[in-house]
CSV table of C-alpha atoms and ligand atoms in Angstrom, one decimal:
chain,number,residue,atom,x,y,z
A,1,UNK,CA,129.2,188.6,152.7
A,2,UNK,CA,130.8,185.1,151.5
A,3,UNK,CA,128.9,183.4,149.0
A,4,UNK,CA,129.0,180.8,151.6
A,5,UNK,CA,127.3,182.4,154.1
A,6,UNK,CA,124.6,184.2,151.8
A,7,UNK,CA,123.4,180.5,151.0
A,8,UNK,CA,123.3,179.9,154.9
A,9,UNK,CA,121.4,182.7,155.6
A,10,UNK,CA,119.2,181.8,152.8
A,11,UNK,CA,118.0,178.2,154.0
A,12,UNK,CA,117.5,179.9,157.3
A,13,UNK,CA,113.1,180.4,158.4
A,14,UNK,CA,114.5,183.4,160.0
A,15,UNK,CA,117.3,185.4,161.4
A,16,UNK,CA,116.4,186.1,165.3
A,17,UNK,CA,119.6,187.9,166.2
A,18,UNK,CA,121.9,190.0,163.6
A,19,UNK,CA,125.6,190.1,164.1
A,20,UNK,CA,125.4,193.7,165.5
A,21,UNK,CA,123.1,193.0,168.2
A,22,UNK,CA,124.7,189.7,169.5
A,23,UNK,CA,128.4,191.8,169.2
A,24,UNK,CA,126.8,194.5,171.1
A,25,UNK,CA,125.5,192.2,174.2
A,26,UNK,CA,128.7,190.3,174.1
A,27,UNK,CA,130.7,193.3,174.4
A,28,UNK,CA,127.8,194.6,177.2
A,29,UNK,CA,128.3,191.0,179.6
A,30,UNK,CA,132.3,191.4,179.0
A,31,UNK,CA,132.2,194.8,180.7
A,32,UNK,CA,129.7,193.2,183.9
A,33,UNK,CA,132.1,190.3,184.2
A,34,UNK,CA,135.2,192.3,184.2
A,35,UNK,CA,133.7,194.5,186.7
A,36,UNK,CA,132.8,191.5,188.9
A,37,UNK,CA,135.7,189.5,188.7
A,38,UNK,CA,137.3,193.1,188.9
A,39,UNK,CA,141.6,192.7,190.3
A,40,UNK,CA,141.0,188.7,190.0
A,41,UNK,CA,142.7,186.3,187.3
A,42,UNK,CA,139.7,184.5,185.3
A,43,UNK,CA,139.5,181.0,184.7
A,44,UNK,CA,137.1,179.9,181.9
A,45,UNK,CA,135.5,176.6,181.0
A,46,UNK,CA,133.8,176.3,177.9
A,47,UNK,CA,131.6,173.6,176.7
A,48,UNK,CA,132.6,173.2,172.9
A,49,UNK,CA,132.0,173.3,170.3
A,50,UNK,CA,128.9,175.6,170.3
A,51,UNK,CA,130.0,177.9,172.3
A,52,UNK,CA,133.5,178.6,170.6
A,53,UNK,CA,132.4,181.4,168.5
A,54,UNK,CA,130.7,183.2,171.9
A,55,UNK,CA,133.8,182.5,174.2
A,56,UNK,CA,136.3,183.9,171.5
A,57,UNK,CA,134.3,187.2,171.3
A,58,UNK,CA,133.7,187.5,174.8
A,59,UNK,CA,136.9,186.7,176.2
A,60,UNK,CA,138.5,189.7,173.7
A,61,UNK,CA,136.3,191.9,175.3
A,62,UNK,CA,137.0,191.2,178.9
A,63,UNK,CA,139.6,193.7,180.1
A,64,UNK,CA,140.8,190.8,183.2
A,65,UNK,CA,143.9,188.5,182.7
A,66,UNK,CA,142.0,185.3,181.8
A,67,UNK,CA,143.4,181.1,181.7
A,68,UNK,CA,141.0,179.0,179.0
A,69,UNK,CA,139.8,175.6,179.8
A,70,UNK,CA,137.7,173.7,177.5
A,71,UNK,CA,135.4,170.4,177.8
A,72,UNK,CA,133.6,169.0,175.1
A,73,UNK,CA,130.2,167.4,175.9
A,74,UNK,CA,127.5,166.6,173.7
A,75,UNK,CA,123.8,166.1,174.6
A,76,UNK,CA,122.0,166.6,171.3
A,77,UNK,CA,124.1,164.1,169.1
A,78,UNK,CA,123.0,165.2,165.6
A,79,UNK,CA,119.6,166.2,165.7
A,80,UNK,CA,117.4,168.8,167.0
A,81,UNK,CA,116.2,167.8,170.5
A,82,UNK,CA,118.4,166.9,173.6
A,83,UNK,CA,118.7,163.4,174.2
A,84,UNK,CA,118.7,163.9,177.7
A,85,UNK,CA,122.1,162.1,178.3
A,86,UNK,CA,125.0,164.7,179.1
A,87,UNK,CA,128.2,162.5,177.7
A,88,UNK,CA,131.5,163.8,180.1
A,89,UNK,CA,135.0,162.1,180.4
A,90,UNK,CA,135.9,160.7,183.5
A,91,UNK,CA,138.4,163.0,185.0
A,92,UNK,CA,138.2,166.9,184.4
A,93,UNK,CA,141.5,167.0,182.5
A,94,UNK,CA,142.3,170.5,184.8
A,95,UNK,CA,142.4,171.7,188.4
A,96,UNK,CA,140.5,174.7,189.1
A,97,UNK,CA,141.1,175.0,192.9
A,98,UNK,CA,140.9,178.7,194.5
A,99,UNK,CA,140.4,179.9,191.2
A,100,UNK,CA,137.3,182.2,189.9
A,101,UNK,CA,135.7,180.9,187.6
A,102,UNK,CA,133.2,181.2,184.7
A,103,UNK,CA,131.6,178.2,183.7
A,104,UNK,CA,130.3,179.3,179.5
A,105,UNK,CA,127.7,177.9,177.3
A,106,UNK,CA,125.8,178.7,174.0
A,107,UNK,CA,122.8,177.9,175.0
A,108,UNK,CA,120.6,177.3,178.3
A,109,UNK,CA,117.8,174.2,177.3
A,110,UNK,CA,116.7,171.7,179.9
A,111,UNK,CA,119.3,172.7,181.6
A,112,UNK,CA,121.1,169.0,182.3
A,113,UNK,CA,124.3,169.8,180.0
A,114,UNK,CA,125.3,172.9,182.4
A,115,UNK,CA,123.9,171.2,185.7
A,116,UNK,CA,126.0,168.3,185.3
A,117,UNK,CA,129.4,169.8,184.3
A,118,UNK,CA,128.7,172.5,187.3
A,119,UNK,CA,128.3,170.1,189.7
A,120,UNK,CA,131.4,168.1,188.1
A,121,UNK,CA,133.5,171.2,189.2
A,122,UNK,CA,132.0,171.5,192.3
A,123,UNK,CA,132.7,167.7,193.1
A,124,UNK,CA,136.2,167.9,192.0
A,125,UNK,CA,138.0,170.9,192.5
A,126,UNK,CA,137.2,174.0,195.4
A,127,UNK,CA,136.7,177.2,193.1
A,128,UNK,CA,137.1,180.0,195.0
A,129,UNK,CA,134.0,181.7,192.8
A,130,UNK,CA,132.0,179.6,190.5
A,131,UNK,CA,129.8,181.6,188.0
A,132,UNK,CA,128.0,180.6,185.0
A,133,UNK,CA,127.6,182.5,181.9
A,134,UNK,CA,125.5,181.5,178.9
A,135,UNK,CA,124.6,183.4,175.3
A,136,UNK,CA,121.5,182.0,175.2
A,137,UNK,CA,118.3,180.8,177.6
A,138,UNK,CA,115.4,179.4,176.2
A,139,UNK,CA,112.0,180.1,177.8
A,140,UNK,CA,111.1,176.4,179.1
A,141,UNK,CA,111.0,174.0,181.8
A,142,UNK,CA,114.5,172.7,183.0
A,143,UNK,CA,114.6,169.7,183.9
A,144,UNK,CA,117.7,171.1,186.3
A,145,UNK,CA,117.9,174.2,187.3
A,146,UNK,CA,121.0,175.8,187.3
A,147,UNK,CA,122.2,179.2,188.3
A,148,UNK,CA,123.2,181.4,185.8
A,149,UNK,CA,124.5,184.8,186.8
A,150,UNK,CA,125.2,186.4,183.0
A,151,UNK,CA,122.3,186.1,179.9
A,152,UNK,CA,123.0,187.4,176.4
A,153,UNK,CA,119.5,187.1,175.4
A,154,UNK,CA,116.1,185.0,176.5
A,155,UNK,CA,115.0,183.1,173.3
A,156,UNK,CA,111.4,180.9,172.9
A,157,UNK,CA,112.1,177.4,172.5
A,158,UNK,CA,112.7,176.9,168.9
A,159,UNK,CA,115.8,175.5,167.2
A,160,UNK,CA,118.7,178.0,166.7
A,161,UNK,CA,122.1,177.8,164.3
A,162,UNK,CA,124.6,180.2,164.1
A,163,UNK,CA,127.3,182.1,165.4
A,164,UNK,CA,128.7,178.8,166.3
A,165,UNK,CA,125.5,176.8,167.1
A,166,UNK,CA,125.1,174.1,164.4
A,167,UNK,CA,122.6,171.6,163.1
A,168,UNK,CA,124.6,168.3,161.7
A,169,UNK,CA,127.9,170.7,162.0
A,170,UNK,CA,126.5,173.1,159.3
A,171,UNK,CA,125.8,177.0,159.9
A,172,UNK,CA,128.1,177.4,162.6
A,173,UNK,CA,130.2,180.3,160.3
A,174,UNK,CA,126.5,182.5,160.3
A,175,UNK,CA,127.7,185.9,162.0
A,176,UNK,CA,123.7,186.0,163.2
A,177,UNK,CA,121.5,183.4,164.9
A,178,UNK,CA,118.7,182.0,163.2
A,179,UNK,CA,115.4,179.6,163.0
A,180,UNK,CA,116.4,176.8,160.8
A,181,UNK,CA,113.9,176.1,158.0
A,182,UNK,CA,112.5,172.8,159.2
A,183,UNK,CA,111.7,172.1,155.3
A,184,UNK,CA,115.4,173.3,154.1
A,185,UNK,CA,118.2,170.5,154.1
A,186,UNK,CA,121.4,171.4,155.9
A,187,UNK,CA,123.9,172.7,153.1
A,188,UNK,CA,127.3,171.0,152.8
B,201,5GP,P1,120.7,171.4,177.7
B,201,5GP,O1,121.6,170.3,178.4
B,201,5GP,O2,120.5,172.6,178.6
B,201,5GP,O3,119.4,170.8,177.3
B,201,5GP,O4,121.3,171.7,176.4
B,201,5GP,C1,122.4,172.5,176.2
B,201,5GP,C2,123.2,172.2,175.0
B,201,5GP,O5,122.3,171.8,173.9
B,201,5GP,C3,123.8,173.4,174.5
B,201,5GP,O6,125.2,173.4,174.9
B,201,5GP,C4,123.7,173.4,173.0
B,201,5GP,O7,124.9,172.9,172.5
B,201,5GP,C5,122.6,172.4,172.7
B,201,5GP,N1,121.4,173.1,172.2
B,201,5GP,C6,120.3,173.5,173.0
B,201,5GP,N2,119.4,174.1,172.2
B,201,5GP,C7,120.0,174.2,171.0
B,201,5GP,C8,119.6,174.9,169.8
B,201,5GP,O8,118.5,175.5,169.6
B,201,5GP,N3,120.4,174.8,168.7
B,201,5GP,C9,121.6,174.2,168.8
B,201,5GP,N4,122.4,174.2,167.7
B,201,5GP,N5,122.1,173.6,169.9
B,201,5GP,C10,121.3,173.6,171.0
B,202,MG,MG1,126.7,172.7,173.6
């Protein structure tokens, strides 16, 4: 392990999910995708940049052809609760009619940042399938509720970092996902 990453894991309250476990469920949902989306070309769109580490993983392990689409929205802005305000350009900068697609998160919260884009898609293009995969869901209200059709893992509502999720930008290079020691301050 990097130095860099031992004094990560060491400002951390907890690890929740070790690399192995979160590289076996990945590997786990690739095979159920591929197996529904079984003889089809997959077309992804993936919220960024939370979700990058998750998407690179899983899209290795799907054995489909696959195009890559990526948005980048923002609802949390820096700290450690959503805002509530899902930030989305204009135009979806691609056109995903008669395609099958798989819309990807990190993480599943209130539920507004995957509500809104879905319904984005829905509004602009005709998918032929439109399926939503996320790494995470938290146990907790939505304010929207959104279908998902592929969970890595249900989580309680507490503040995660790693394997791409970040606080401030920081601990998105942690192989596992952790409980950010509210005391600890972000590392450069
Ligand atoms: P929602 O719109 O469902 O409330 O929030 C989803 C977005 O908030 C996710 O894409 C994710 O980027 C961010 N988010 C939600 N919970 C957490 C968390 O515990 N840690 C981090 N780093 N980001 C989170
Ligand atoms: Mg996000």
């Amino acid at each position: 392990m990097s130095e860099a990453v031992a004094g990560l894991l060491s400002s951390l309250e907890r690890v929740l999910l070790d690399a192995a476990t979160i590289q076996r469920r990945v590997a786990d949902m690739a095979r159920r995708i591929a197996d529904d989306f079984k003889g089809r070309e997959l077309s992804v769109v993936t919220l960024m940049d939370g979700a990058l580490f998750f998407v690179a993983d899983l899209l290795r392990a799907i054995d489909l052809p696959v195009r890559l689409h990526t948005l980048t929205v923002s609802s949390y802005h820096g700290g450690t609760k959503s805002t509530g305000r899902v930030q989305l350009a204009r135009a979806l900068p691609f056109d995903l009619t008669t395609r099958h697609v798989l819309l990807i998160d990190d993480i599943l919260d209130t539920g507004l940042t995957l509500a809104t884009v879905r319904d984005r898609i829905l509004a602009e293009c005709a998918p032929e399938t439109l399926r939503v995969a996320v790494l995470l869901s938290k146990r907790r209200p939505r304010e929207r509720e959104v279908p998902v059709d592929y969970v890595g893992f249900e989580i309680d509502d507490e503040f995660v970092v790693g394997y791409g999720m970040d606080y401030q930008g920081h601990y998105r290079n942690l192989p596992c996902i952790g409980i950010l020691n509210p005391l600890h301050p972000p590392r450069p």
